Coordinates of N, CA, C and O and ligand atoms in Angstrom, one line a residue:
X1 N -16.3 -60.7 3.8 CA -17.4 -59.9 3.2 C -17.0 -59.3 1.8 O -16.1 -58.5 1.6
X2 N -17.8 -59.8 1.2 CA -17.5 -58.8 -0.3 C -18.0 -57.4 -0.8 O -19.3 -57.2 -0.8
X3 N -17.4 -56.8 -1.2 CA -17.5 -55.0 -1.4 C -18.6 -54.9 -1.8 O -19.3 -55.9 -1.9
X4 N -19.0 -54.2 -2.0 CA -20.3 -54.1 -3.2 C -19.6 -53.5 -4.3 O -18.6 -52.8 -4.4
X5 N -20.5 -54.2 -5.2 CA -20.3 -54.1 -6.9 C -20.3 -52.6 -7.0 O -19.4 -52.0 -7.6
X6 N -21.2 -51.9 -6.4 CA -21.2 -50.5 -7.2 C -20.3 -49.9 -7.3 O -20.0 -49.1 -8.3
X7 N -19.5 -50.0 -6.3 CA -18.1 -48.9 -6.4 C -17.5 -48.7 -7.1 O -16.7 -47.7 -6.9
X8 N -17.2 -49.4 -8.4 CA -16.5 -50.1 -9.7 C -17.3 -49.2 -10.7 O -16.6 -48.6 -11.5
X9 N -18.4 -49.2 -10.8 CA -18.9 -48.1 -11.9 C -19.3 -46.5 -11.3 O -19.8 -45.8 -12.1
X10 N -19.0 -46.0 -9.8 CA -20.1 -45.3 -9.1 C -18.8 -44.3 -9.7 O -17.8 -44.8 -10.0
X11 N -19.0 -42.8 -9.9 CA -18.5 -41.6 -10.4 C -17.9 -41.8 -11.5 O -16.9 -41.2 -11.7
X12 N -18.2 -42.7 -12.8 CA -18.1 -42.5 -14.2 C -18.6 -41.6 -14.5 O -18.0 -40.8 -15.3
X13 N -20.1 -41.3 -14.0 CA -20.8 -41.1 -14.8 C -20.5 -39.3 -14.9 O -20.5 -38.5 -15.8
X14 N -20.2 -39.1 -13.4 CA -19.6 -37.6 -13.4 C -18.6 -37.1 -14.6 O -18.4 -35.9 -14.9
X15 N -17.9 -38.1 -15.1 CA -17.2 -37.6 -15.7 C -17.7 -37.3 -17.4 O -17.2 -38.0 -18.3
X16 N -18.7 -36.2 -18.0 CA -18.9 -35.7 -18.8 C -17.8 -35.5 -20.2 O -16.8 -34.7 -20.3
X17 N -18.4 -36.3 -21.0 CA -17.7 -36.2 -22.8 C -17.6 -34.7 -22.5 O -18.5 -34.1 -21.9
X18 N -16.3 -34.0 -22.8 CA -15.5 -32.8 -22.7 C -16.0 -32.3 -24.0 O -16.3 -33.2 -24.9
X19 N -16.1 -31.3 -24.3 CA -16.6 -30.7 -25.6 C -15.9 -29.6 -26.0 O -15.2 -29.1 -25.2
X20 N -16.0 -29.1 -27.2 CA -15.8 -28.6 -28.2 C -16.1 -27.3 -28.3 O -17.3 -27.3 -28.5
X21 N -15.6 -26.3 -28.3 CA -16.4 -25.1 -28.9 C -17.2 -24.8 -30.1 O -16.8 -25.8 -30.8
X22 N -17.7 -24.4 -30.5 CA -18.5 -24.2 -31.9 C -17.9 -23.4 -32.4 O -18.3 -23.0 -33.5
X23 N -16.5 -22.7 -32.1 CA -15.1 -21.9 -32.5 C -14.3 -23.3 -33.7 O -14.1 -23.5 -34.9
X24 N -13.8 -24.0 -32.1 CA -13.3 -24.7 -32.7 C -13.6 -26.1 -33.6 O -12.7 -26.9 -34.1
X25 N -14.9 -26.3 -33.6 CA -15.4 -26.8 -34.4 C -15.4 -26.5 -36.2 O -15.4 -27.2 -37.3
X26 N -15.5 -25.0 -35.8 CA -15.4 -24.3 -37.4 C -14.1 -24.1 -37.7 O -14.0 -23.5 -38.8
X27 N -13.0 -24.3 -37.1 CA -11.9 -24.2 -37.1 C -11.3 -25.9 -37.9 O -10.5 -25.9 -38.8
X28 N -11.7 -27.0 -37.5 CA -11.4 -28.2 -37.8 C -12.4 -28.0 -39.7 O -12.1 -28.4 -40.9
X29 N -13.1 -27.4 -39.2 CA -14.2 -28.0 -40.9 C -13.3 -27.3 -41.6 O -12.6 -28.1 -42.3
X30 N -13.0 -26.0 -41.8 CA -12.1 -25.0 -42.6 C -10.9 -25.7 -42.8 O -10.5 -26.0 -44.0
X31 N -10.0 -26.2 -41.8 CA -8.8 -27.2 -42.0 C -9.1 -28.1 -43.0 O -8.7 -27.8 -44.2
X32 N -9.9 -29.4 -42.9 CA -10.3 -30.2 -43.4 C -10.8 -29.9 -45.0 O -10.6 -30.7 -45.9
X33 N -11.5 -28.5 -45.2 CA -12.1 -28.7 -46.1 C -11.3 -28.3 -47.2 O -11.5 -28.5 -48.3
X34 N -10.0 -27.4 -46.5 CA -8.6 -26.6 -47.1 C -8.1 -28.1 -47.7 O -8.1 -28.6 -48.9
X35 N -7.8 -28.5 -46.6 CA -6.8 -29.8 -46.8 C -7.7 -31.1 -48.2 O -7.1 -32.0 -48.9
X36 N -8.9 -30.9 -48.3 CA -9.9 -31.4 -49.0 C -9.5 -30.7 -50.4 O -8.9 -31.4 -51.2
X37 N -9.9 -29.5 -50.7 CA -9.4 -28.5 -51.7 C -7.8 -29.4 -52.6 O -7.5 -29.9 -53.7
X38 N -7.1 -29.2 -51.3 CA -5.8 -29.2 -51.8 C -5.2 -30.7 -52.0 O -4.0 -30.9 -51.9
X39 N -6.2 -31.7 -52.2 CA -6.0 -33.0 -52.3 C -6.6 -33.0 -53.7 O -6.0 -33.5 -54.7
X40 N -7.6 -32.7 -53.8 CA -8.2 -32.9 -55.0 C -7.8 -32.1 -56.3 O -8.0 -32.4 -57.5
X41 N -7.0 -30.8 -55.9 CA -6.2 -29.8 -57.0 C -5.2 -31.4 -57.1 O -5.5 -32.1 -58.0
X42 N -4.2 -31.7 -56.4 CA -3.3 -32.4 -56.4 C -3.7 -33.8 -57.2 O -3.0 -34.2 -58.1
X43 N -5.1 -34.4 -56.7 CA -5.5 -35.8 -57.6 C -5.8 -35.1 -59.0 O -6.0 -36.0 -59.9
X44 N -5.9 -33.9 -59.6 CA -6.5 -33.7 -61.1 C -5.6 -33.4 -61.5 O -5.8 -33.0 -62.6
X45 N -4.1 -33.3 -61.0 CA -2.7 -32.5 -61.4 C -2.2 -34.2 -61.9 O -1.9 -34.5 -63.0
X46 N -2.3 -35.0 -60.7 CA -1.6 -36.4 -61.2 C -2.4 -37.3 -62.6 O -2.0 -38.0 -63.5
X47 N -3.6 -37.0 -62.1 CA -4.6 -37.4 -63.1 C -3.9 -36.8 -65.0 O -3.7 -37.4 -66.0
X48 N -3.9 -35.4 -64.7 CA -3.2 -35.0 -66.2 C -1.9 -35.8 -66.6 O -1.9 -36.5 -67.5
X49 N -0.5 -35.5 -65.5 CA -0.4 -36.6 -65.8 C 0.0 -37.6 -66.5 O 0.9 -37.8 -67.4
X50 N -1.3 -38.7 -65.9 CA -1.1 -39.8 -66.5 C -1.9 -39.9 -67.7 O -1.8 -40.9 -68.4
X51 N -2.7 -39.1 -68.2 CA -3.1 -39.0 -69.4 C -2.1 -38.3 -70.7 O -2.1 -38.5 -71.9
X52 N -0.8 -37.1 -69.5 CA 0.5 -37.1 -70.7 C 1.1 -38.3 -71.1 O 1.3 -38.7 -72.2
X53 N 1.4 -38.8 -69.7 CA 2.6 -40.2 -70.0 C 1.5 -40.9 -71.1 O 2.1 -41.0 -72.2
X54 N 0.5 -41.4 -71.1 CA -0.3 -42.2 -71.6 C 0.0 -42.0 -73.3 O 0.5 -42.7 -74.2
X55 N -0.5 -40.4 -73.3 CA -0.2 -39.8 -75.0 C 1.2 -40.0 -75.4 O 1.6 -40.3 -76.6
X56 N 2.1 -39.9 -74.4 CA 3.6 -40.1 -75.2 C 4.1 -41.7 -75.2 O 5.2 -42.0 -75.7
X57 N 3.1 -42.7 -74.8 CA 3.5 -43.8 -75.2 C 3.2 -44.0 -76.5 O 3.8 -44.6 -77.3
X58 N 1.9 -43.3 -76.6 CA 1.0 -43.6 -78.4 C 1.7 -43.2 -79.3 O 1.8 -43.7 -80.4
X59 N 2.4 -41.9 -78.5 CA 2.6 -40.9 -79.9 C 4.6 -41.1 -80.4 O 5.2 -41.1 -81.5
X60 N 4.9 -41.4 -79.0 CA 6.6 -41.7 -79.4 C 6.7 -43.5 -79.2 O 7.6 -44.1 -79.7
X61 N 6.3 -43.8 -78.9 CA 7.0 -45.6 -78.6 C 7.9 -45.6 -80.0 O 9.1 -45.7 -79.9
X62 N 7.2 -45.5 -81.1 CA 7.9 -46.0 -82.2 C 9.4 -45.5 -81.9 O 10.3 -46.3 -82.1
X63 N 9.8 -44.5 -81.5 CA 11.3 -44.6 -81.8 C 11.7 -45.0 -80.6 O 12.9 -45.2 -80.6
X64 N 11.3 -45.3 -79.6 CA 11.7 -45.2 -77.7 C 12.3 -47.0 -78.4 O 11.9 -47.5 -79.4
X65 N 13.3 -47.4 -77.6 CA 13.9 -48.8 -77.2 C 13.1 -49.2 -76.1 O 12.1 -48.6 -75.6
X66 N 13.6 -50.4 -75.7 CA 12.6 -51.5 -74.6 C 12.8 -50.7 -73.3 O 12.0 -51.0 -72.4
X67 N 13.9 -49.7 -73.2 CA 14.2 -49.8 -71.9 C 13.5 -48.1 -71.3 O 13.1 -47.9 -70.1
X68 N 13.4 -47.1 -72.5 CA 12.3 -45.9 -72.4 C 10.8 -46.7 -71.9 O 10.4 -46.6 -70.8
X69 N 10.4 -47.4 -72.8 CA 9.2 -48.0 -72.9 C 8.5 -48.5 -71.4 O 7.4 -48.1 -70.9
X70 N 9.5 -49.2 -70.9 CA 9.7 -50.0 -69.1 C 9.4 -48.7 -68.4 O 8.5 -48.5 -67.6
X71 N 10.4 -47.9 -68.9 CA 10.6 -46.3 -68.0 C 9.2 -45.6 -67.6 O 8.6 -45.3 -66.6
X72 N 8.8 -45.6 -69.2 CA 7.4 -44.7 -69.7 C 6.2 -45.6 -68.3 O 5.6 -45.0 -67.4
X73 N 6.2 -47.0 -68.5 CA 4.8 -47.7 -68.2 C 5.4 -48.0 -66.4 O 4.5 -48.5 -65.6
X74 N 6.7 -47.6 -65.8 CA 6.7 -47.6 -64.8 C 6.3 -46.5 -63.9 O 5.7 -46.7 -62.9
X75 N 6.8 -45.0 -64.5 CA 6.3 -43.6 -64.3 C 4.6 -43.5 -64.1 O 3.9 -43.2 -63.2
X76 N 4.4 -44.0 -65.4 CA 2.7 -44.0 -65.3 C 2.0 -45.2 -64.3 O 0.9 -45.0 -63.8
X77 N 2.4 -46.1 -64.2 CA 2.3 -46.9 -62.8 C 2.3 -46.0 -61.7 O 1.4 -45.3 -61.4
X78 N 3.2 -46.0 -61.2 CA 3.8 -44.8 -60.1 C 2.6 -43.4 -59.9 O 2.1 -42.9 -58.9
X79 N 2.3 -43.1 -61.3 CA 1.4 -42.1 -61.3 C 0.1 -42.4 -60.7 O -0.5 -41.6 -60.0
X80 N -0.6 -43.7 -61.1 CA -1.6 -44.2 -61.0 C -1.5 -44.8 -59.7 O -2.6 -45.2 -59.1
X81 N -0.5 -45.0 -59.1 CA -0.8 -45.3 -57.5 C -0.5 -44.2 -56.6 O -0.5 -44.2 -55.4
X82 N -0.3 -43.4 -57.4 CA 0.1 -42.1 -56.2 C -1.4 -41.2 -56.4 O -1.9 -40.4 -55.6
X83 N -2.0 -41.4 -57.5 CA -3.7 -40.8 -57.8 C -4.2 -42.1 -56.7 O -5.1 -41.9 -55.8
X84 N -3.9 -42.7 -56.7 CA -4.7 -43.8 -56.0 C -4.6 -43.4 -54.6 O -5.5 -42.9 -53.9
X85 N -3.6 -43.5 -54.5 CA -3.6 -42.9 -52.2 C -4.2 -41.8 -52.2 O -5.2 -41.8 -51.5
X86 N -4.1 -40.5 -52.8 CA -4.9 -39.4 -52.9 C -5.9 -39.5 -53.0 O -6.2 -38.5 -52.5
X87 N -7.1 -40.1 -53.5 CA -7.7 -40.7 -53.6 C -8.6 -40.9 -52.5 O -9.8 -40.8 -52.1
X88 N -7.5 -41.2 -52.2 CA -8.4 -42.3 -50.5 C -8.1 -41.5 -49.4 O -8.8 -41.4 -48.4
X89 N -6.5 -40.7 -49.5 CA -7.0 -39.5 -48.7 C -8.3 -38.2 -48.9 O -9.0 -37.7 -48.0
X90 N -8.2 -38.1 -49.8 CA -10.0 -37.6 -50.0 C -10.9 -38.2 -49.4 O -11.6 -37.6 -48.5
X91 N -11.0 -39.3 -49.7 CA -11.9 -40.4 -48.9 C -12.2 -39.9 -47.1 O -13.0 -39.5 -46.2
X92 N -10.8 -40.3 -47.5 CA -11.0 -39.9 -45.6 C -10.8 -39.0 -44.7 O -10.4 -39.2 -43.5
X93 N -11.1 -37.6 -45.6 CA -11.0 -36.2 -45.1 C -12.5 -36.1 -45.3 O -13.2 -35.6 -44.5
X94 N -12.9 -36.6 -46.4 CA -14.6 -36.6 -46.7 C -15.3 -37.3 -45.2 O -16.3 -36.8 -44.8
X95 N -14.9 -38.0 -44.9 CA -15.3 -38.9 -43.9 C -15.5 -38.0 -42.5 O -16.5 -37.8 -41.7
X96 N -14.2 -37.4 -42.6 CA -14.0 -36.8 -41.3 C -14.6 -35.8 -41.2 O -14.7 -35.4 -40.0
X97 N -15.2 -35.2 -42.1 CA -16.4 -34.2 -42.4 C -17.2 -34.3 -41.8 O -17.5 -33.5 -40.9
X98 N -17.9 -35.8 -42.5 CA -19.6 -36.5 -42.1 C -19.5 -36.4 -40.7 O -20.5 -36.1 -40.1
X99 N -18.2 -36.6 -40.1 CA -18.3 -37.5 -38.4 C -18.1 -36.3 -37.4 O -18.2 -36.5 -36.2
X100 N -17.6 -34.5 -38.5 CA -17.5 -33.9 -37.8 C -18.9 -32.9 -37.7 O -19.1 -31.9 -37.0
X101 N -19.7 -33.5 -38.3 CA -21.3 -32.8 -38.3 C -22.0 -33.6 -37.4 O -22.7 -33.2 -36.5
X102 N -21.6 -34.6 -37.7 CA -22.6 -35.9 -36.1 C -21.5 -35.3 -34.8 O -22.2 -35.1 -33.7
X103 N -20.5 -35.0 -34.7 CA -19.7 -34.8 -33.6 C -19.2 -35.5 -33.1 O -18.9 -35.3 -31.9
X104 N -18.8 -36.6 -34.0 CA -17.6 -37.4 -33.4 C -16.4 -38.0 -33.8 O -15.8 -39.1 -33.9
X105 N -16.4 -36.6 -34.2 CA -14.9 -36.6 -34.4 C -14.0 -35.9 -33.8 O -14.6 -35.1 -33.2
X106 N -12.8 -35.8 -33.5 CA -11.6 -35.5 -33.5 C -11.6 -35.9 -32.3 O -10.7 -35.3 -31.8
X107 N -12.3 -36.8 -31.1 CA -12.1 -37.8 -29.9 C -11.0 -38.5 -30.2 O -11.0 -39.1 -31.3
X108 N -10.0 -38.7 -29.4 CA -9.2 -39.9 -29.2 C -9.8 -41.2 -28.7 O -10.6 -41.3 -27.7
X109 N -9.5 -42.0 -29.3 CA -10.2 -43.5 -29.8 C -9.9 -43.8 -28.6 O -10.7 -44.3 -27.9
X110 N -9.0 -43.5 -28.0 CA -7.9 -44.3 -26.5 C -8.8 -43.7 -25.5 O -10.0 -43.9 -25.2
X111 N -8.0 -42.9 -25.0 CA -8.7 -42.0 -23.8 C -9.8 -41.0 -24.2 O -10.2 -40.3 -23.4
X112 N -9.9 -41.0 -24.7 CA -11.3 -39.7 -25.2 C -11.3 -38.3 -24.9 O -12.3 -37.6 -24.5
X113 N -10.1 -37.8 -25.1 CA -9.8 -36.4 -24.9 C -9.8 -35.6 -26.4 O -9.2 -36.2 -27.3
X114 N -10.3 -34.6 -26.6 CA -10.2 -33.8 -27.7 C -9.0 -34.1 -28.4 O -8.0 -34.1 -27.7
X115 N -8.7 -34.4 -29.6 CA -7.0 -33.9 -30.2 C -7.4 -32.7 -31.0 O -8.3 -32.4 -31.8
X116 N -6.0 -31.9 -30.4 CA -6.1 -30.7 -31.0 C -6.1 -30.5 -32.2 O -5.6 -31.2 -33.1
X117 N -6.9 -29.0 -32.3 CA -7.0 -29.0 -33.6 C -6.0 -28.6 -34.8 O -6.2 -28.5 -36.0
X118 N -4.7 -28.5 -34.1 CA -3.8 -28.2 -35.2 C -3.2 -30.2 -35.6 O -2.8 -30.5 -36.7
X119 N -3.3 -31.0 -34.6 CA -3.3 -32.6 -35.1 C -3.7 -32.2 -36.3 O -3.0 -31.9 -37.3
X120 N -5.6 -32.3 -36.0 CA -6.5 -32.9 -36.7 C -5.9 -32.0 -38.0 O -5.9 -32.7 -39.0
X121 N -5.6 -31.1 -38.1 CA -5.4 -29.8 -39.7 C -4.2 -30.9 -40.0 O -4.5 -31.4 -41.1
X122 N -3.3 -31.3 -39.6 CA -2.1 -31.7 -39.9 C -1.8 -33.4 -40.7 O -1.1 -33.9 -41.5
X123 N -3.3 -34.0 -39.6 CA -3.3 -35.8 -40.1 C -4.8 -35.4 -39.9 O -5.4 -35.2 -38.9
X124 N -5.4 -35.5 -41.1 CA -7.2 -35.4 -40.7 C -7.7 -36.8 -40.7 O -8.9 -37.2 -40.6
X125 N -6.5 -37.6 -40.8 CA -7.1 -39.2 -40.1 C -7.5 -39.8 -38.7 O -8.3 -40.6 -38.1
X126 N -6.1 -38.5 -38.4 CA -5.7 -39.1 -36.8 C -7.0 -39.6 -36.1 O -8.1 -39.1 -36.3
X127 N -6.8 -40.6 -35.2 CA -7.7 -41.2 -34.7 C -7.3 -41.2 -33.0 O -8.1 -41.5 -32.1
X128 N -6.1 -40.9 -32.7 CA -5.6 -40.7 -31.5 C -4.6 -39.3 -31.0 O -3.8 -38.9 -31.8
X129 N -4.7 -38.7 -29.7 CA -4.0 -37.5 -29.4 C -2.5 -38.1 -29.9 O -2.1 -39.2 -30.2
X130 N -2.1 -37.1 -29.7 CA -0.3 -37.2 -29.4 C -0.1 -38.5 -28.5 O 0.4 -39.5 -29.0
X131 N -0.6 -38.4 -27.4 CA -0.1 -39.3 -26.1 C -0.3 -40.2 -26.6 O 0.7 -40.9 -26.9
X132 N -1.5 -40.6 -26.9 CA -1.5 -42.2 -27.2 C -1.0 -43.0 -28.5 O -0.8 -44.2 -28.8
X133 N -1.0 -41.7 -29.4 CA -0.2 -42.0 -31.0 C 1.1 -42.6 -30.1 O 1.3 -43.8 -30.3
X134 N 2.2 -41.9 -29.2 CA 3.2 -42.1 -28.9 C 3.3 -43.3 -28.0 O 4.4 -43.9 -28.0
X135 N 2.4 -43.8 -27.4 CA 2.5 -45.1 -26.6 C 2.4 -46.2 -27.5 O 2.9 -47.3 -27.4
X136 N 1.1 -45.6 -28.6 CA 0.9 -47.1 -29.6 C 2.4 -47.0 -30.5 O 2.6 -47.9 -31.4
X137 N 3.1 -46.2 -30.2 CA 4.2 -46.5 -31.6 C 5.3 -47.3 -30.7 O 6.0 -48.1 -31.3
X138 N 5.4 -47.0 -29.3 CA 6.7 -47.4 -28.4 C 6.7 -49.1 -28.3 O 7.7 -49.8 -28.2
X139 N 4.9 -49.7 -28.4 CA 5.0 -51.0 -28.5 C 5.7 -52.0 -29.1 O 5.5 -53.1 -28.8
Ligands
ZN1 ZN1 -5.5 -40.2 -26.2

C-alpha cells in the first residue's frame, strides 16, 4: 500500500517566515545607508584622483621618460577600476535598500533564517547566514 502523498507537504505550512522587528529593521537601513555614505565619499575621493593623475600626465609628460609615463597610465588604470568596484558596491547597497523596504532582505537564500544584522552592516551583499556562507565555502 502506498502512503499518502500528503504527508510530504502536511506541517510546512506551520512553519511561518520568521520576522524582523521594525527595531531591527531600522537598524539594517542606518547600517546600509552609513555604509552607502561611506562608499560614495570614497568613489568622489578616487574620482579626484584620477582627474589628478590625469592633469599630471598633461602637464608633466614632457619631461617624465617611457617608464614614469607606464607608471603614470597604470596608477590611473588602477584608479579607474578601483572607482569601478565602488561603484558597483553602491550598486548593491542601493539594491539592498529597495529589497529592504519590500522586505526581503537580509533572508538567507539557503535556509531562510534572518542573518544578523551585524553580517548584513558588515557585507551588505551577503546573501547567506554565517552557516551556510561556511558550508558553501568548504565545498
Ligand atoms: Zn542559512
Amino acid at each position: 500500500m502506498a502512503k499518502p502523498a500528503e504527508t510530504r507537504t502536511a506541517g510546512r505550512k506551520a512553519l511561518a517566515k520568521p520576522s524582523r522587528s521594525a527595531a531591527e529593521t531600522e537598524k539594517i537601513r542606518a547600517a546600509l545607508a552609513a555604509r552607502r555614505d561611506e562608499l560614495r565619499a570614497e568613489y568622489d575621493q578616487t574620482l579626484s584622483e584620477i582627474t589628478e593623475l590625469q592633469r599630471d600626465r598633461l602637464t608633466d609628460s614632457a619631461g617624465d621618460d617611457q617608464a614614469d609615463t607606464g607608471t603614470k597610465t597604470f596608477e590611473r588604470e588602477q584608479e579607474i577600476s578601483l572607482a569601478n568596484s565602488i561603484l558597483e558596491r553602491i550598486t548593491q547597497v542601493e539594491r539592498a535598500l529597495e529589497r529592504l523596504d519590500k522586505g526581503s532582505y537580509g533572508w538567507c537564500e539557503r535556509c531562510g533564517n534572518p542573518i544578523p544584522v551585524e553580517r548584513l552592516a558588515a557585507f551588505p551583499s551577503a546573501t547567506l547566514c554565517v552557516t551556510c556562507k561556511q558550508l558553501e565555502e568548504r565545498r
